Amino acid sequence: MNKTILKIENLSKQYRLGLVGTGTLQDDLKRWWYNLRGKEDPFLRVGDVNDRSTKGKSDYVWALQNINFEVKQGEVLGIIGKNGAGKSTLLKILSKITSPTTGSIKSRGRIASLLEVGTGFHGEMTGRENIFLNGAILGMTKKEIAAKYDEIVEFSGCERYIDTPVKRYSSGMTVRLAFAVAAFLEPDILIIDEVLAVGDAEFQKKAIGKMQEISQGEGRTVLFVSHNMAAVKSLCTRAMVLENGEIVFDGGVDAAVEYYLVGDSEYKNIKVFSTEYDKDDFNLHEISINPVGKVSDFVLDENTTIEINTIFTLKETNKKLHITYVLNNENGDVLFTFSHSGNNLKLKHGVNKLKCILPKGFLNIGTYYLSFYVIENSKTTLFVEKDIMMFNVQHGEREIGSWLGREPGFIKPVFNWIIE
Amino acid sequence: MNKTIKHKDEWLFEITPKNKLLSFNFKEVWQYRDLLMLFVKRNVITVYKQTILGPLWYLIQPIFTALTFTLIFNKVANIDTGSVPPFLFNLAGITTWNYFKNCLQSTSDTFAGNAGIFSKVYFPRMIMPLSSVITNLIQFGIQLTIFISFYGYYYANGAAISLNRYTLLFPILILLMGLMGLGLGMLISSMVTKYRDLKYLLNFGVQLLMYISAVMYPLALMREKLPKFAWLVEYNPMAYVIESARYMLLSDGSFSINGLLYTVIVTIIVLFFGIIIFNKTEKNFIDTV
């Protein structure tokens, strides 16, 4: 039914680190000399895995190593990974900007890439002239562009300025015009790199809608790189996680996003203490934050119901103690304080496991810090540890056509609304 | 029957680390011909945007250079241009030389100057130098009309200048110059991506090349005055082109079929290597530029 349209086999790409230029002549001569004697390139044998934080032995690194995958016609493949994981290198090789060091790519269709919108735009030329030039750069013929010209102009919403040099455009307008040209490309395989990070909310909505139309309605194959997990979750039918130049996960979108976020130690929202907080009245053992009923290395997103677990030993039962948390945003602003004091809970002597549940969608996307307080008699602070926990709330899946950015504010509680 | 099914299943194209030495893909360039023309259009209309004199700059440059040359080389240094008015002599040399120089300089900037576009989108890189050569041809055409007007003026005033049957070969000469500039420019642009020294070398190299290309003196004069160094000029194909151009336009100086053949051979060799090196570079230059 759906046949393979793109096949990538053993793809690797090597880069040279440091100053390119010094010593290249020497290396070139050495390469040439090995080549001449029919030997293997001496610099291809060495080389480390591309991990930017560790110091390697060699000046050459593999930005991509042994990449193998196939893409079926009509698939929308998301490629996610941290900075430097090799995503852009992969896209560059696929779009023929640079060639692989080893391996091959076989394709059954025309590839067009959109690594940047507005490539080749010239400020001195009018919008009209730029539409034609940019379209041709992206691989369209003049005839094709002329046929779609009206649609492009309409989509961009820049009709009034179409005969004005682009340098007089606002940056938003330039981007709109550029995206409009790209949106009307008709390749078999479309490669897109983070172009959604541009434009205002209204335009983003339009752009995502258009992409959806391209990939679903017209059955085109799309390779999509983005850091916006909401966009990946909403658009893609399959996703791949790259890490240090290798594919570490390939499969379902939700699982891939989960894998990617969990792989980052930042997202392990559990802290276990041994004796750091062993005080006269209590001993704090563990704080964990996770989706309800799941373990703490699950990702929290805006649609999850979050639970905060506090495990501690109560040594003194004569005092009336309350565990209290203060939630700060990443700027350090206090958002709110919460405690079990109002719930009439009786803490017992010995180990207590206290659970607090934040309703679904309560916290907006962002990074949050919890401060831990122990309060006596609802008035005296016995103990404080500021910023004891940090956690992130991620983009959740959203409806297609809705905005994929972050709404303003830190909480977005669901209230009761009533029509009377 | 079986064969056709198999053919259907084949890949449209394949990207591999290395390609063949001389895999210049004419078909692909032809597919992108619209882009080529749009680049030419862009080059032409954006050069003198927001200037007062606009396209007049195309005319001012050669006229004033020819004027300066006439004053310095003919009036001060007393270079003899025979029966041909010195101004016209210089204008002919400069107009033709400029075409070559512009082709060379603009194509040699292909990779370094377009790194931004090249790192974001693929199209046959050859489109860029080709568009430079065509743009320069248009500029040359404009400058040639100036030459023709002065030609007419001097002719009407009874100067000893005339066309001859070799004038018909003039377009071939232009083609040779364009291809030579293209080949050399591609060669240099490929090497500049790795060795930036060449950029600086090129700037004054072109200047020096002009002096041994018989632009402001007739070839015969070099042979007569500096026989020891005349080989420098004689082995320089550009000197033949300039000398022949003047012969074709003014019936002054010399023209030899052998010289022309020599130029053709050198051009083909330069172009051949230019394309090979350019093809080799275009695959990976973005990693080194």
XYZ file of C-alpha atoms in Angstrom:
709
model
C 0.000 0.000 0.000
C 2.220 2.779 1.242
C 5.601 2.201 -0.202
C 8.933 3.397 1.056
C 9.744 6.745 -0.456
C 12.978 7.475 1.344
C 15.610 5.043 2.483
C 18.605 6.040 4.529
C 21.347 3.497 4.945
C 24.419 3.639 7.180
C 24.534 7.367 6.997
C 27.418 9.034 8.831
C 28.856 12.473 8.795
C 32.205 13.495 10.140
C 33.238 16.983 11.067
C 36.574 18.446 11.932
C 36.768 20.340 15.173
C 38.763 23.413 16.000
C 40.111 25.923 13.588
C 39.457 24.852 10.073
C 42.238 26.334 8.040
C 45.266 25.697 10.162
C 46.775 22.387 9.283
C 44.201 21.601 6.651
C 46.780 21.747 3.897
C 48.847 19.174 5.777
C 45.845 16.906 6.332
C 44.820 17.336 2.737
C 48.230 16.265 1.515
C 48.189 13.283 3.848
C 44.742 12.291 2.598
C 45.842 12.653 -0.965
C 48.923 10.522 -0.312
C 46.823 7.746 1.272
C 44.362 7.992 -1.535
C 47.093 7.687 -4.094
C 48.290 4.428 -2.586
C 44.728 3.157 -2.530
C 44.470 3.252 1.246
C 41.608 4.321 3.395
C 41.354 7.926 4.479
C 43.468 8.062 7.653
C 41.122 10.530 9.296
C 38.031 8.449 8.830
C 39.203 5.770 11.169
C 39.598 7.938 14.211
C 36.865 10.133 15.564
C 34.706 10.177 18.630
C 31.063 10.191 19.359
C 29.851 13.731 19.224
C 29.328 14.665 22.824
C 30.059 18.292 23.160
C 30.541 18.295 26.909
C 33.378 15.789 27.044
C 36.820 16.327 25.664
C 37.611 13.899 22.902
C 40.824 12.363 21.770
C 40.572 13.329 18.162
C 39.989 16.481 16.165
C 37.367 14.695 14.128
C 33.922 13.862 15.415
C 30.957 12.015 14.026
C 27.988 14.343 13.906
C 25.931 11.426 12.649
C 26.724 7.782 12.968
C 25.091 4.781 11.339
C 21.743 6.321 10.717
C 19.309 3.855 9.187
C 15.662 4.476 8.605
C 12.943 4.373 6.032
C 10.096 6.726 5.468
C 6.853 5.607 3.903
C 4.846 7.747 1.579
C 2.465 10.038 3.440
C 4.245 9.725 6.748
C 4.949 12.803 8.818
C 8.139 12.016 10.647
C 9.164 14.181 13.569
C 12.832 14.349 14.432
C 13.595 15.482 17.956
C 16.754 15.782 19.973
C 18.814 18.161 21.994
C 21.001 20.850 20.473
C 23.906 19.220 18.716
C 22.231 15.834 18.452
C 22.653 15.915 14.694
C 19.165 16.928 13.590
C 20.258 19.800 11.408
C 23.131 17.820 9.952
C 20.701 15.103 8.960
C 18.395 17.608 7.313
C 21.311 19.228 5.522
C 22.401 15.932 4.073
C 18.864 15.052 3.062
C 18.469 18.362 1.303
C 21.796 17.964 -0.526
C 23.426 20.948 1.125
C 26.306 18.863 2.285
C 27.188 15.300 1.478
C 27.494 12.390 3.880
C 30.865 10.946 4.836
C 29.594 7.407 4.420
C 26.307 5.781 3.555
C 23.573 6.652 1.145
C 20.154 8.133 0.784
C 17.772 6.777 -1.779
C 14.684 8.675 -2.694
C 11.691 8.029 -4.883
C 10.521 11.604 -4.902
C 11.563 15.181 -5.278
C 12.817 16.654 -2.025
C 12.375 20.290 -1.127
C 13.692 21.655 2.095
C 12.597 24.519 4.212
C 15.468 25.044 6.601
C 14.788 28.725 6.765
C 12.077 30.858 5.321
C 13.002 33.651 2.967
C 16.296 32.243 1.736
C 17.613 34.529 -0.941
C 15.207 37.351 -0.245
C 16.703 40.562 -1.512
C 15.767 43.723 0.340
C 15.952 45.907 -2.732
C 13.460 43.855 -4.687
C 9.719 44.100 -4.354
C 7.528 41.479 -2.763
C 6.433 40.313 -6.189
C 9.983 39.896 -7.476
C 10.986 38.108 -4.291
C 8.118 35.653 -4.575
C 9.407 34.605 -7.955
C 13.063 34.504 -6.947
C 12.420 32.662 -3.704
C 10.083 30.230 -5.392
C 12.688 29.467 -8.018
C 15.358 28.999 -5.362
C 13.114 26.469 -3.678
C 12.822 24.614 -6.939
C 9.669 25.872 -8.584
C 9.555 26.952 -12.186
C 8.369 30.377 -13.170
C 5.219 28.880 -14.600
C 4.373 27.074 -11.389
C 4.879 30.216 -9.363
C 2.825 32.328 -11.735
C -0.020 29.823 -11.464
C -0.032 30.073 -7.688
C 0.909 33.692 -7.407
C -2.509 34.956 -6.345
C -2.885 32.272 -3.708
C 0.559 33.033 -2.334
C -0.166 36.732 -2.039
C -3.488 36.049 -0.415
C -2.030 33.585 2.040
C 0.705 36.018 3.034
C -1.728 38.845 3.585
C 0.771 41.337 2.154
C -1.198 42.351 -0.902
C -0.963 46.028 -0.254
C 2.828 45.985 -0.076
C 3.465 43.609 -2.915
C 5.149 46.243 -5.092
C 7.199 47.717 -2.266
C 10.815 46.661 -1.712
C 11.016 44.022 0.960
C 13.423 46.092 3.011
C 10.492 48.332 3.897
C 8.533 45.383 5.292
C 8.280 44.665 8.978
C 10.088 41.498 9.936
C 6.771 39.773 10.540
C 5.573 40.624 7.064
C 8.779 39.317 5.525
C 8.308 36.039 7.318
C 4.682 35.808 6.249
C 5.587 36.385 2.643
C 8.428 33.897 2.832
C 6.312 31.224 4.458
C 3.571 31.785 1.941
C 5.959 30.996 -0.909
C 7.186 27.886 0.840
C 3.687 26.731 1.694
C 2.872 26.364 -1.961
C 5.810 24.150 -2.780
C 4.729 20.841 -4.184
C 7.521 18.362 -3.671
C 7.006 14.693 -2.885
C 9.011 15.036 0.290
C 9.096 18.210 2.325
C 11.767 18.838 4.923
C 10.965 21.444 7.550
C 13.217 22.820 10.264
C 11.598 24.832 13.036
C 9.937 27.386 10.809
C 6.995 27.478 13.126
C 8.875 29.525 15.647
C 8.069 32.615 13.651
C 5.171 34.964 13.266
C 2.332 35.887 15.531
C -0.306 33.579 16.939
C -2.714 34.084 14.087
C -0.071 33.313 11.521
C 1.219 30.286 13.410
C -2.261 28.914 13.360
C -2.437 29.461 9.633
C 0.963 27.906 9.095
C 0.228 24.801 11.160
C -3.105 24.433 9.413
C -1.388 24.628 6.061
C 1.166 22.048 7.094
C -1.559 19.768 8.281
C -3.275 20.182 4.945
C -0.075 19.437 3.091
C 0.697 16.301 5.035
C -2.747 14.821 5.471
C -4.909 16.157 2.705
C -2.404 15.827 -0.065
C -0.617 12.748 1.208
C 2.795 14.320 1.098
C 5.701 12.978 3.073
C 7.070 15.416 5.612
C 10.193 15.361 7.759
C 9.804 17.788 10.577
C 12.370 18.991 13.108
C 11.195 21.029 16.032
C 11.726 21.740 19.671
C 8.054 22.507 20.059
C 6.728 19.246 21.441
C 3.167 20.417 20.998
C 3.760 20.859 17.282
C 5.472 17.491 16.992
C 2.686 15.760 18.898
C -0.020 17.410 16.852
C 1.468 17.030 13.397
C 3.539 13.910 13.247
C 2.519 10.332 12.733
C 5.856 8.964 13.823
C 8.874 10.384 15.612
C 12.528 9.708 16.017
C 14.885 10.792 18.796
C 18.478 11.607 17.942
C 21.155 11.648 20.577
C 24.833 12.310 19.929
C 24.402 11.558 16.252
C 22.593 8.272 16.675
C 18.967 7.252 16.541
C 18.033 6.186 20.051
C 14.309 5.929 19.550
C 12.048 5.461 16.567
C 8.365 4.883 16.910
C 5.162 6.436 18.124
C 5.071 10.169 18.664
C 3.981 10.197 22.299
C 6.500 7.551 23.231
C 9.250 9.426 21.410
C 8.482 12.704 23.129
C 8.337 10.901 26.438
C 11.652 9.223 25.708
C 13.264 12.454 24.713
C 12.137 14.387 27.751
C 12.773 11.608 30.239
C 16.212 10.971 28.819
C 17.049 14.354 30.184
C 17.923 14.001 33.859
C 16.268 17.345 34.487
C 12.930 15.647 34.168
C 13.433 13.055 36.858
C 11.267 14.739 39.407
C 12.260 12.864 42.497
C 14.596 13.735 45.292
C 15.576 11.252 47.979
C 17.281 12.520 51.109
C 19.188 10.475 53.647
C 20.140 12.700 56.539
C 20.210 16.173 54.996
C 16.945 17.115 56.597
C 17.066 15.022 59.761
C 15.836 17.551 62.306
C 14.645 17.388 65.906
C 10.975 17.158 65.022
C 10.968 15.410 61.668
C 13.103 13.701 59.039
C 12.376 14.386 55.390
C 12.995 11.342 53.163
C 11.656 12.042 49.737
C 9.799 14.491 47.561
C 8.518 13.429 44.169
C 6.366 15.055 41.563
C 4.653 12.952 38.935
C 1.465 12.431 36.993
C -1.211 10.804 39.123
C -0.596 7.100 39.520
C 2.630 7.133 37.523
C 6.231 6.987 38.569
C 8.324 10.090 38.886
C 10.192 9.819 35.576
C 7.083 10.472 33.575
C 6.886 13.796 31.884
C 4.535 16.397 33.240
C 2.640 18.272 30.607
C -0.052 20.859 30.764
C -2.771 18.258 30.513
C -1.606 15.975 33.328
C -3.005 15.838 36.824
C 0.046 16.298 38.957
C 0.680 14.798 42.359
C 3.289 15.947 44.835
C 4.361 13.270 47.286
C 6.173 14.074 50.489
C 7.533 11.230 52.608
C 8.826 12.074 56.057
C 9.053 10.728 59.591
C 7.338 12.641 62.303
C 9.230 12.441 65.579
C 7.192 14.764 67.729
C 3.411 14.445 67.874
C 2.783 16.992 70.563
C 3.400 19.879 68.208
C 0.839 20.763 65.559
C 2.971 20.690 62.412
C 2.031 21.475 58.828
C 3.988 20.742 55.686
C 3.732 23.784 53.470
C 4.985 24.451 49.970
C 5.592 27.715 48.171
C 5.584 27.613 44.395
C 7.859 30.004 42.521
C 8.208 30.540 38.822
C 11.586 30.644 37.137
C 11.923 34.369 37.725
C 11.679 33.705 41.433
C 8.223 35.258 41.791
C 6.008 33.559 44.329
C 2.923 32.171 42.651
C 1.104 30.738 45.640
C 1.454 28.823 48.901
C -0.311 25.600 49.676
C -0.533 23.410 52.729
C -2.625 20.598 54.137
C -3.573 22.767 57.124
C -7.093 23.368 55.864
C -7.840 19.696 55.269
C -8.008 18.559 58.856
C -5.515 15.790 58.298
C -3.871 14.265 61.292
C -0.222 13.415 60.809
C 0.795 10.274 62.591
C 3.877 9.452 64.560
C 6.400 7.686 62.381
C 6.479 7.636 58.560
C 3.902 9.738 56.744
C 3.247 9.835 53.020
C 1.509 13.023 52.150
C -0.001 13.434 48.728
C -1.141 16.684 47.166
C -2.974 16.707 43.862
C -2.933 19.616 41.463
C -5.850 19.400 39.053
C -5.353 18.769 35.346
C -4.190 21.758 33.423
C -3.643 23.820 36.518
C -0.048 24.766 35.818
C 0.949 26.424 32.601
C 3.991 25.346 30.565
C 7.185 26.384 32.310
C 9.774 25.740 34.941
C 8.761 25.853 38.592
C 10.511 25.754 41.939
C 9.088 24.402 45.146
C 10.189 25.662 48.541
C 9.623 23.425 51.540
C 8.352 24.796 54.853
C 7.453 23.173 58.155
C 5.081 25.364 60.113
C 4.072 24.997 63.737
C 0.595 26.028 64.900
C 0.000 27.819 61.602
C 2.237 30.648 62.682
C 5.853 29.670 63.440
C 8.240 28.540 60.776
C 10.304 25.677 62.146
C 12.142 24.873 59.005
C 12.644 26.289 55.500
C 14.443 24.955 52.459
C 14.099 27.226 49.470
C 13.885 25.774 45.974
C 14.154 22.229 47.197
C 12.676 20.904 43.948
C 12.617 22.093 40.379
C 10.265 20.712 37.773
C 9.093 21.418 34.262
C 5.675 21.378 32.761
C 5.784 20.590 29.044
C 3.639 21.324 26.043
C 0.811 18.899 25.770
C -0.923 17.761 22.650
C -3.271 20.350 21.307
C -5.983 20.471 18.781
C -4.845 21.104 15.248
C -5.323 24.667 14.248
C -5.059 25.960 17.773
C -2.096 27.953 18.897
C 0.959 25.909 19.817
C 2.724 28.493 21.892
C 2.497 29.258 25.573
C -0.385 31.342 26.848
C 0.558 34.142 29.209
C 0.444 33.447 32.919
C 1.667 30.668 35.130
C -1.497 28.956 36.117
C -4.487 28.273 33.920
C -7.070 26.779 36.203
C -10.259 25.287 34.828
C -13.113 27.117 36.496
C -16.766 26.359 36.481
C -18.503 28.331 33.799
C -22.228 28.497 33.662
C -24.600 29.898 31.096
C -27.636 31.375 32.800
C 7.361 -6.830 -19.021
C 9.404 -7.762 -16.024
C 11.819 -5.048 -16.860
C 9.260 -2.266 -16.786
C 8.055 -3.294 -13.345
C 11.584 -3.272 -12.095
C 12.108 0.146 -13.557
C 9.093 1.472 -11.729
C 10.579 0.316 -8.483
C 13.852 2.127 -8.970
C 14.931 5.095 -6.954
C 14.563 8.554 -8.388
C 17.956 9.595 -7.119
C 20.582 8.644 -4.635
C 22.816 10.747 -2.426
C 26.192 9.216 -1.752
C 29.468 10.554 -0.320
C 31.314 10.823 -3.591
C 30.255 11.478 -7.116
C 32.005 10.963 -10.365
C 34.776 13.334 -11.277
C 33.013 14.986 -14.163
C 29.376 14.667 -13.330
C 28.257 18.036 -14.521
C 24.518 17.674 -14.598
C 23.376 19.698 -17.593
C 19.862 18.404 -17.248
C 19.582 19.725 -13.738
C 20.934 23.134 -14.695
C 18.426 23.220 -17.515
C 15.619 22.433 -15.073
C 16.666 25.420 -13.049
C 16.915 27.800 -16.013
C 14.181 30.009 -14.590
C 16.227 30.471 -11.461
C 19.235 31.360 -13.589
C 17.322 34.122 -15.344
C 15.832 35.369 -12.088
C 19.292 35.652 -10.581
C 20.446 37.582 -13.612
C 17.475 39.869 -13.227
C 18.226 40.320 -9.555
C 21.865 41.117 -10.253
C 20.987 43.656 -12.898
C 18.249 45.497 -11.085
C 19.821 45.591 -7.669
C 23.314 46.777 -8.531
C 22.624 50.449 -8.765
C 19.409 50.686 -6.762
C 19.133 53.866 -4.760
C 21.931 55.571 -6.654
C 21.358 58.855 -8.431
C 23.090 57.973 -11.657
C 21.773 54.415 -11.762
C 22.771 52.445 -14.825
C 24.868 55.384 -15.993
C 27.572 53.942 -13.767
C 27.988 51.207 -16.326
C 29.157 53.899 -18.742
C 31.088 56.147 -16.427
C 33.555 53.479 -15.358
C 35.031 52.561 -18.767
C 35.016 56.123 -20.075
C 36.946 57.540 -17.162
C 39.350 54.627 -17.027
C 40.056 54.998 -20.739
C 40.516 58.730 -20.240
C 42.997 58.161 -17.421
C 44.896 55.557 -19.406
C 45.084 57.900 -22.372
C 46.483 60.693 -20.245
C 49.014 58.552 -18.430
C 50.107 55.912 -20.892
C 49.752 57.826 -24.122
C 50.304 61.456 -23.220
C 52.770 61.051 -20.344
C 54.432 57.731 -21.125
C 54.154 58.175 -24.872
C 52.939 54.710 -25.797
C 52.375 54.727 -29.522
C 49.028 53.416 -30.680
C 49.795 53.937 -34.353
C 47.084 55.477 -36.434
C 44.338 54.634 -33.963
C 43.184 57.395 -31.611
C 44.634 56.473 -28.191
C 41.307 56.977 -26.414
C 39.556 54.511 -28.695
C 42.475 52.109 -28.392
C 42.202 52.158 -24.615
C 38.420 52.008 -24.601
C 38.502 48.861 -26.741
C 41.043 47.234 -24.443
C 39.269 48.239 -21.260
C 35.805 47.223 -22.381
C 36.955 43.742 -23.322
C 39.257 43.392 -20.323
C 36.493 44.504 -17.963
C 34.269 41.716 -19.160
C 36.873 39.119 -18.347
C 37.795 40.772 -15.059
C 34.182 41.038 -13.898
C 33.451 37.452 -14.838
C 36.494 36.276 -12.946
C 35.899 38.382 -9.881
C 32.215 37.688 -9.526
C 32.460 33.952 -10.123
C 35.409 33.586 -7.802
C 33.168 34.815 -5.007
C 30.559 32.114 -5.646
C 31.032 30.004 -2.544
C 32.200 32.552 -0.035
C 29.670 35.161 -1.097
C 26.674 32.836 -1.204
C 27.416 30.734 1.840
C 24.182 31.977 3.393
C 21.952 30.722 0.611
C 24.009 27.610 -0.050
C 23.758 26.508 3.551
C 19.990 26.645 3.493
C 18.810 25.361 0.186
C 19.973 23.190 -2.646
C 19.998 24.093 -6.295
C 22.750 23.384 -8.810
C 25.533 25.616 -7.522
C 26.635 26.170 -11.092
C 23.648 28.472 -11.483
C 25.438 31.143 -9.468
C 28.608 31.557 -11.565
C 26.574 31.172 -14.739
C 24.277 33.965 -13.668
C 27.324 36.150 -12.955
C 28.696 35.532 -16.415
C 25.374 36.373 -18.036
C 24.931 39.466 -15.901
C 28.365 40.634 -16.944
C 27.521 39.954 -20.557
C 24.630 42.372 -20.262
C 26.898 44.935 -18.676
C 29.414 44.333 -21.439
C 26.694 44.859 -24.031
C 25.874 48.245 -22.524
C 29.526 49.214 -22.464
C 29.934 48.080 -26.030
C 27.310 50.570 -27.158
C 29.439 53.334 -25.641
C 32.385 52.036 -27.545
C 30.313 51.980 -30.718
C 29.225 55.588 -30.238
C 32.809 56.738 -29.812
C 33.758 54.547 -32.728
C 31.176 56.325 -34.851
C 32.377 59.705 -33.679
C 36.016 59.002 -34.534
C 35.091 57.319 -37.784
C 33.081 60.335 -38.863
C 36.074 62.500 -38.053
C 38.252 60.504 -40.397
C 40.280 58.328 -38.024
C 42.055 55.394 -39.677
C 39.888 52.668 -38.193
C 37.870 50.013 -39.921
C 36.179 46.693 -39.410
C 37.355 43.592 -41.234
C 36.219 40.061 -41.910
C 37.575 38.902 -38.593
C 35.106 41.164 -36.838
C 32.645 38.335 -37.359
C 34.687 36.274 -34.923
C 34.195 38.836 -32.177
C 31.297 36.972 -30.497
C 33.510 33.883 -30.271
C 36.104 35.979 -28.526
C 33.519 37.163 -26.030
C 32.420 33.610 -25.432
C 36.028 32.567 -24.849
C 36.546 35.357 -22.355
C 33.368 34.519 -20.509
C 34.259 30.831 -20.322
C 37.805 31.587 -19.291
C 36.595 33.901 -16.524
C 34.037 31.282 -15.517
C 36.555 28.442 -15.423
C 39.189 30.386 -13.567
C 36.609 31.896 -11.248
C 35.161 28.487 -10.380
C 38.636 27.172 -9.717
C 39.439 30.039 -7.414
C 36.070 30.091 -5.699
C 36.481 26.408 -4.863
C 39.879 26.932 -3.348
C 38.949 30.109 -1.496
C 36.533 28.079 0.635
C 39.515 26.419 2.254
C 42.400 28.770 1.714
C 41.362 32.345 2.186
C 44.754 33.594 1.042
C 43.569 33.287 -2.519
C 41.023 36.019 -2.026
C 43.775 38.528 -1.419
C 45.947 37.060 -4.096
C 43.136 37.425 -6.595
C 42.613 41.102 -5.934
C 46.040 42.208 -6.879
C 46.635 39.247 -9.180
C 43.951 40.582 -11.498
C 45.631 43.963 -11.390
C 48.966 42.437 -12.358
C 47.360 40.276 -15.016
C 46.016 43.374 -16.697
C 49.534 44.694 -17.188
C 50.626 41.556 -18.989
C 47.466 41.316 -21.023
C 48.314 44.056 -23.507
C 45.408 46.176 -22.379
C 47.091 49.570 -22.589
C 49.759 48.783 -25.154
C 49.929 46.861 -28.414
C 51.484 43.406 -28.293
C 54.068 44.441 -30.865
C 55.315 47.201 -28.618
C 56.093 44.722 -25.852
C 58.045 42.529 -28.254
C 59.977 45.543 -29.433
C 60.721 47.281 -26.142
C 61.045 44.362 -23.707
C 61.860 41.271 -25.764
C 63.170 39.537 -22.651
C 59.796 39.619 -20.942
C 57.640 39.406 -24.031
C 57.011 35.684 -23.340
C 55.021 36.738 -20.291
C 52.577 38.411 -22.574
C 52.821 35.887 -25.371
C 51.942 32.947 -23.183
C 49.067 34.842 -21.657
C 45.902 33.850 -23.511
C 44.186 37.011 -22.350
C 46.745 39.092 -24.211
C 45.693 37.312 -27.388
C 42.081 37.973 -26.677
C 42.631 41.693 -26.113
C 44.967 42.030 -29.061
C 42.553 40.128 -31.317
C 39.602 42.149 -30.076
C 41.380 45.337 -31.029
C 42.236 43.900 -34.384
C 38.651 42.922 -35.022
C 37.244 46.244 -33.903
C 39.900 48.674 -35.070
C 42.001 46.758 -37.624
C 44.971 47.594 -35.481
C 47.679 45.255 -34.240
C 47.804 41.619 -35.114
C 45.605 38.568 -35.311
C 46.664 34.980 -35.619
C 44.570 31.879 -35.919
C 47.237 30.034 -33.934
C 46.893 32.502 -31.096
C 43.143 32.027 -31.139
C 43.514 28.237 -31.158
C 45.907 28.472 -28.260
C 43.356 30.532 -26.352
C 40.621 28.046 -27.141
C 42.731 25.164 -25.831
C 43.694 26.996 -22.651
C 40.065 27.966 -22.076
C 38.900 24.389 -22.456
C 41.551 23.137 -20.040
C 40.763 25.834 -17.474
C 37.043 25.231 -17.794
C 37.505 21.491 -17.499
C 39.468 21.741 -14.282
C 37.204 24.494 -13.059
C 34.152 22.247 -13.375
C 35.892 19.256 -11.783
C 37.105 21.185 -8.764
C 33.829 23.086 -8.482
C 31.833 19.855 -8.485
C 34.086 18.360 -5.887
C 33.794 21.424 -3.694
C 30.069 22.029 -3.946
C 29.285 18.801 -2.122
C 31.050 19.674 1.086
C 32.130 23.275 1.031
C 29.542 24.261 3.583
C 31.548 22.379 6.212
C 34.690 24.356 5.559
C 33.575 27.785 4.487
